[in-house]
mmCIF file of C-alpha atoms in Angstrom:
data_model
loop_
_atom_site.group_PDB
_atom_site.id
_atom_site.type_symbol
_atom_site.label_atom_id
_atom_site.label_comp_id
_atom_site.label_asym_id
_atom_site.label_seq_id
_atom_site.Cartn_x
_atom_site.Cartn_y
_atom_site.Cartn_z
ATOM 1 C CA MET V 1249 136.518 105.645 150.275
ATOM 2 C CA ASP V 1250 135.684 102.639 148.123
ATOM 3 C CA ILE V 1251 132.322 102.771 146.376
ATOM 4 C CA GLN V 1252 130.555 99.412 146.296
ATOM 5 C CA LEU V 1253 128.537 99.001 143.108
ATOM 6 C CA ASP V 1254 125.371 96.989 143.196
ATOM 7 C CA PRO V 1255 126.336 93.773 141.357
ATOM 8 C CA LEU V 1256 122.785 93.411 140.039
ATOM 9 C CA ARG V 1257 122.605 96.820 138.386
ATOM 10 C CA PRO V 1258 124.703 96.026 135.275
ATOM 11 C CA ARG V 1259 122.433 93.089 134.556
ATOM 12 C CA GLN V 1260 119.246 95.145 134.468
ATOM 13 C CA PRO V 1261 119.533 96.323 130.824
ATOM 14 C CA ALA V 1262 120.128 92.744 129.703
ATOM 15 C CA LYS V 1263 117.105 91.583 131.701
ATOM 16 C CA GLN V 1264 114.957 94.297 130.148
ATOM 17 C CA ALA V 1265 116.205 93.357 126.696
ATOM 18 C CA ARG V 1266 115.288 89.710 127.268
ATOM 19 C CA SER V 1267 111.853 90.736 128.499
ATOM 20 C CA ARG V 1268 111.309 92.894 125.438
ATOM 21 C CA LEU V 1269 112.462 90.071 123.174
ATOM 22 C CA THR V 1270 110.041 87.644 124.823
ATOM 23 C CA ARG V 1271 107.164 90.067 124.250
ATOM 24 C CA GLU V 1272 108.173 90.498 120.622
ATOM 25 C CA ARG V 1273 108.358 86.714 120.153
ATOM 26 C CA LEU V 1274 104.874 86.310 121.629
ATOM 27 C CA ILE V 1275 103.437 88.919 119.284
ATOM 28 C CA ALA V 1276 105.194 87.400 116.259
ATOM 29 C CA ALA V 1277 103.883 83.962 117.221
ATOM 30 C CA GLY V 1278 100.345 85.304 117.333
ATOM 31 C CA ILE V 1279 100.620 86.829 113.881
ATOM 32 C CA ARG V 1280 101.796 83.464 112.496
ATOM 33 C CA LEU V 1281 99.170 81.385 114.270
ATOM 34 C CA PHE V 1282 96.307 83.713 113.396
ATOM 35 C CA GLU V 1283 96.969 83.102 109.711
ATOM 36 C CA ALA V 1284 96.050 79.433 110.092
ATOM 37 C CA ARG V 1285 93.694 79.319 113.078
ATOM 38 C CA GLU V 1286 90.790 81.211 114.544
ATOM 39 C CA PHE V 1287 91.748 83.404 117.484
ATOM 40 C CA ASP V 1288 89.262 81.782 119.866
ATOM 41 C CA ASP V 1289 90.604 78.305 119.009
ATOM 42 C CA ILE V 1290 94.183 79.072 120.021
ATOM 43 C CA ALA V 1291 95.065 78.395 123.651
ATOM 44 C CA ILE V 1292 97.453 80.598 125.583
ATOM 45 C CA SER V 1293 99.661 77.550 126.092
ATOM 46 C CA GLU V 1294 99.939 77.213 122.291
ATOM 47 C CA LEU V 1295 100.893 80.868 121.921
ATOM 48 C CA ALA V 1296 103.537 80.520 124.602
ATOM 49 C CA ALA V 1297 104.931 77.331 123.085
ATOM 50 C CA ALA V 1298 105.095 78.898 119.623
ATOM 51 C CA ALA V 1299 107.068 81.789 121.117
ATOM 52 C CA GLY V 1300 109.372 79.440 123.026
ATOM 53 C CA CYS V 1301 108.366 80.700 126.444
ATOM 54 C CA SER V 1302 106.228 79.679 129.395
ATOM 55 C CA VAL V 1303 102.597 80.481 130.131
ATOM 56 C CA GLY V 1304 103.881 82.435 133.113
ATOM 57 C CA ALA V 1305 105.948 84.595 130.759
ATOM 58 C CA PHE V 1306 102.798 85.241 128.720
ATOM 59 C CA TYR V 1307 100.956 86.518 131.784
ATOM 60 C CA HIS V 1308 103.955 88.603 132.765
ATOM 61 C CA HIS V 1309 103.429 90.654 129.598
ATOM 62 C CA PHE V 1310 99.661 90.414 129.046
ATOM 63 C CA SER V 1311 96.794 90.393 131.520
ATOM 64 C CA ASP V 1312 94.680 88.077 129.381
ATOM 65 C CA LYS V 1313 94.094 86.937 125.816
ATOM 66 C CA GLU V 1314 92.137 90.075 124.938
ATOM 67 C CA ASP V 1315 94.988 92.284 126.095
ATOM 68 C CA TYR V 1316 97.336 90.144 124.027
ATOM 69 C CA TYR V 1317 95.219 90.432 120.880
ATOM 70 C CA GLU V 1318 95.086 94.215 121.188
ATOM 71 C CA ALA V 1319 98.885 94.263 121.498
ATOM 72 C CA VAL V 1320 99.284 92.103 118.382
ATOM 73 C CA VAL V 1321 97.060 94.397 116.327
ATOM 74 C CA ALA V 1322 98.770 97.545 117.633
ATOM 75 C CA ALA V 1323 102.247 96.163 116.916
ATOM 76 C CA GLN V 1324 101.339 95.088 113.404
ATOM 77 C CA LEU V 1325 99.694 98.404 112.551
ATOM 78 C CA GLU V 1326 102.724 100.275 113.859
ATOM 79 C CA THR V 1327 104.991 98.175 111.642
ATOM 80 C CA LEU V 1328 102.787 98.797 108.623
ATOM 81 C CA TRP V 1329 102.686 102.532 109.276
ATOM 82 C CA ARG V 1330 106.474 102.735 109.470
ATOM 83 C CA ASP V 1331 106.625 100.876 106.159
ATOM 84 C CA PHE V 1332 104.118 103.288 104.637
ATOM 85 C CA GLU V 1333 106.058 106.347 105.810
ATOM 86 C CA ALA V 1334 109.293 104.907 104.406
ATOM 87 C CA ARG V 1335 107.705 104.251 101.028
ATOM 88 C CA PHE V 1336 105.745 107.491 100.736
ATOM 89 C CA ARG V 1337 108.134 110.230 101.715
ATOM 90 C CA PRO V 1338 107.040 113.514 100.069
ATOM 91 C CA ALA V 1339 110.484 114.000 98.552
ATOM 92 C CA ASP V 1340 110.242 110.613 96.825
ATOM 93 C CA LEU V 1341 106.808 111.414 95.403
ATOM 94 C CA ALA V 1342 107.670 114.916 94.193
ATOM 95 C CA GLY V 1343 107.340 115.178 90.443
ATOM 96 C CA LEU V 1344 105.450 111.912 89.988
ATOM 97 C CA PRO V 1345 102.260 112.021 87.887
ATOM 98 C CA VAL V 1346 99.107 111.987 89.975
ATOM 99 C CA ARG V 1347 98.030 108.644 88.557
ATOM 100 C CA GLU V 1348 101.321 107.079 89.672
ATOM 101 C CA VAL V 1349 100.880 108.422 93.214
ATOM 102 C CA ILE V 1350 97.390 106.909 93.329
ATOM 103 C CA ALA V 1351 98.651 103.619 91.909
ATOM 104 C CA ARG V 1352 101.399 103.332 94.524
ATOM 105 C CA ALA V 1353 99.010 104.079 97.374
ATOM 106 C CA VAL V 1354 96.334 101.661 96.184
ATOM 107 C CA GLY V 1355 98.906 98.954 95.493
ATOM 108 C CA PHE V 1356 100.374 99.345 98.972
ATOM 109 C CA LEU V 1357 96.954 99.166 100.608
ATOM 110 C CA ARG V 1358 95.957 96.033 98.692
ATOM 111 C CA ALA V 1359 99.256 94.349 99.545
ATOM 112 C CA ILE V 1360 99.120 94.996 103.299
ATOM 113 C CA MET V 1361 95.468 93.962 103.512
ATOM 114 C CA CYS V 1362 96.280 90.787 101.598
ATOM 115 C CA ASP V 1363 99.167 90.012 103.947
ATOM 116 C CA ASN V 1364 97.016 90.598 107.047
ATOM 117 C CA GLN V 1365 93.765 88.950 106.064
ATOM 118 C CA SER V 1366 93.479 86.912 109.236
ATOM 119 C CA LEU V 1367 93.867 89.877 111.583
ATOM 120 C CA ILE V 1368 91.333 91.822 109.533
ATOM 121 C CA ARG V 1369 88.817 88.970 109.592
ATOM 122 C CA ILE V 1370 89.245 88.441 113.330
ATOM 123 C CA SER V 1371 88.899 92.152 114.102
ATOM 124 C CA TYR V 1372 85.844 92.462 111.876
ATOM 125 C CA ARG V 1373 84.058 89.495 113.458
ATOM 126 C CA ARG V 1374 84.828 90.716 116.950
ATOM 127 C CA SER V 1375 83.579 94.198 116.055
ATOM 128 C CA LEU V 1376 80.094 92.874 115.249
ATOM 129 C CA ALA V 1377 79.388 92.750 118.992
ATOM 130 C CA ASP V 1378 81.549 95.735 119.981
ATOM 131 C CA GLU V 1379 83.177 98.174 117.573
ATOM 132 C CA ALA V 1380 86.275 98.560 119.770
ATOM 133 C CA PRO V 1381 88.321 95.816 118.006
ATOM 134 C CA TRP V 1382 87.860 97.644 114.700
ATOM 135 C CA LEU V 1383 88.851 101.102 115.923
ATOM 136 C CA PRO V 1384 92.648 100.696 115.458
ATOM 137 C CA ILE V 1385 92.166 99.512 111.879
ATOM 138 C CA ARG V 1386 89.773 102.368 111.192
ATOM 139 C CA ALA V 1387 92.286 104.835 112.630
ATOM 140 C CA PHE V 1388 95.013 103.420 110.396
ATOM 141 C CA GLY V 1389 92.753 103.794 107.363
ATOM 142 C CA ARG V 1390 91.919 107.392 108.196
ATOM 143 C CA ALA V 1391 95.579 108.267 108.723
ATOM 144 C CA PHE V 1392 96.446 106.613 105.406
ATOM 145 C CA GLU V 1393 93.668 108.543 103.678
ATOM 146 C CA ALA V 1394 94.771 111.849 105.221
ATOM 147 C CA ARG V 1395 98.364 111.333 104.118
ATOM 148 C CA LEU V 1396 97.281 110.529 100.554
ATOM 149 C CA LEU V 1397 94.971 113.545 100.562
ATOM 150 C CA ASP V 1398 97.940 115.753 101.433
ATOM 151 C CA GLN V 1399 99.864 114.391 98.482
ATOM 152 C CA LEU V 1400 96.980 114.921 96.094
ATOM 153 C CA ALA V 1401 96.334 118.472 97.305
ATOM 154 C CA ASP V 1402 99.499 119.613 95.521
ATOM 155 C CA ARG V 1403 98.177 118.070 92.316
ATOM 156 C CA GLN V 1404 94.544 119.179 92.406
ATOM 157 C CA GLY V 1405 95.029 121.044 89.146
ATOM 158 C CA ASP V 1406 95.082 117.601 87.503
ATOM 159 C CA PHE V 1407 91.479 116.882 88.544
ATOM 160 C CA ALA V 1408 88.528 117.781 86.320
ATOM 161 C CA VAL V 1409 85.965 117.409 89.108
ATOM 162 C CA ALA V 1410 84.646 120.457 90.969
ATOM 163 C CA ASP V 1411 84.701 119.120 94.547
ATOM 164 C CA TRP V 1412 87.722 116.863 94.315
ATOM 165 C CA GLN V 1413 87.923 116.224 98.063
ATOM 166 C CA ALA V 1414 84.351 114.878 98.175
ATOM 167 C CA ALA V 1415 85.084 112.749 95.122
ATOM 168 C CA PHE V 1416 88.240 111.470 96.785
ATOM 169 C CA ALA V 1417 86.415 110.630 100.031
ATOM 170 C CA PHE V 1418 83.767 108.611 98.207
ATOM 171 C CA GLY V 1419 86.404 106.916 96.072
ATOM 172 C CA MET V 1420 88.268 105.858 99.223
ATOM 173 C CA GLN V 1421 85.023 104.538 100.694
ATOM 174 C CA MET V 1422 84.564 102.344 97.615
ATOM 175 C CA LEU V 1423 88.216 101.315 97.764
ATOM 176 C CA TYR V 1424 88.043 100.154 101.381
ATOM 177 C CA ALA V 1425 84.705 98.425 100.847
ATOM 178 C CA THR V 1426 85.980 96.500 97.823
ATOM 179 C CA LEU V 1427 89.176 95.347 99.534
ATOM 180 C CA LEU V 1428 87.343 94.364 102.713
ATOM 181 C CA ASN V 1429 84.710 92.469 100.741
ATOM 182 C CA ALA V 1430 87.454 90.688 98.818
ATOM 183 C CA ILE V 1431 88.765 89.394 102.165
ATOM 184 C CA LEU V 1432 85.494 88.603 103.920
ATOM 185 C CA ARG V 1433 83.367 87.299 101.038
ATOM 186 C CA ARG V 1434 85.811 86.651 98.173
ATOM 187 C CA PRO V 1435 83.147 87.218 95.495
ATOM 188 C CA GLY V 1436 85.566 87.603 92.569
ATOM 189 C CA PRO V 1437 86.273 87.895 89.755
ATOM 190 C CA LEU V 1438 89.383 89.623 91.153
ATOM 191 C CA MET V 1439 90.642 88.263 94.462
ATOM 192 C CA ILE V 1440 92.572 90.137 97.127
ATOM 193 C CA GLU V 1441 95.702 88.228 96.033
ATOM 194 C CA ASP V 1442 95.407 89.559 92.461
ATOM 195 C CA GLU V 1443 97.568 92.570 91.709
ATOM 196 C CA ALA V 1444 95.065 93.298 88.944
ATOM 197 C CA LEU V 1445 92.633 94.281 91.689
ATOM 198 C CA ALA V 1446 94.911 97.188 92.602
ATOM 199 C CA THR V 1447 95.079 98.224 88.955
ATOM 200 C CA ALA V 1448 91.289 98.212 88.667
ATOM 201 C CA LEU V 1449 90.875 100.169 91.898
ATOM 202 C CA THR V 1450 93.470 102.699 90.783
ATOM 203 C CA GLU V 1451 91.399 103.335 87.667
ATOM 204 C CA MET V 1452 88.272 103.635 89.810
ATOM 205 C CA LEU V 1453 89.815 106.259 92.097
ATOM 206 C CA ALA V 1454 91.390 108.132 89.198
ATOM 207 C CA GLY V 1455 87.991 108.086 87.497
ATOM 208 C CA GLN V 1456 86.319 109.530 90.583
ATOM 209 C CA LEU V 1457 88.792 112.395 90.496
ATOM 210 C CA ARG V 1458 88.578 112.664 86.704
ATOM 211 C CA VAL V 1459 92.325 112.745 86.399
ATOM 212 C CA ARG V 1460 93.307 114.603 83.270
#
């Protein structure tokens, strides 16, 4: 007996791949546009045009602009976390002086916040009315802090402070506050674009821990 294959079935993976690519293009377009424009000023038609697709394709993937923004933030944070995990594998950090581990972590955090200033500003402003837009960024920060804490736990003998975890927690609070203020207010003298800011913050955190 001859088996008749559905002629449409082989095309399904290709269709799914195209759909996934369209979604990725829409998210990438948002990241680019948000760097130059306010989120509320960008029309869905502009987002679709920048991604090379139709408005109908936009609504195929996202229910509305809010749903789209949440997807952009989630995708970007996922990319940044994969980058962080690739750069901070325990095996690669083994044997490094504690100050170098701190310097790498602080430098990475400054760099990604500098590269994503627009998304951070938009999320912060939207969180003034409802904290929900800030929750993914807060979760990323806490995960970053927990991973760094794990690395420092193996080196706690290098700290001359009694409660090093409390000192670390407060140091991270100052670190986040300084970087966020450098984006939102830009008071200077060191700007978020200055690598010297990471150097200064490394010394601050090392000082909190009283690194020997």
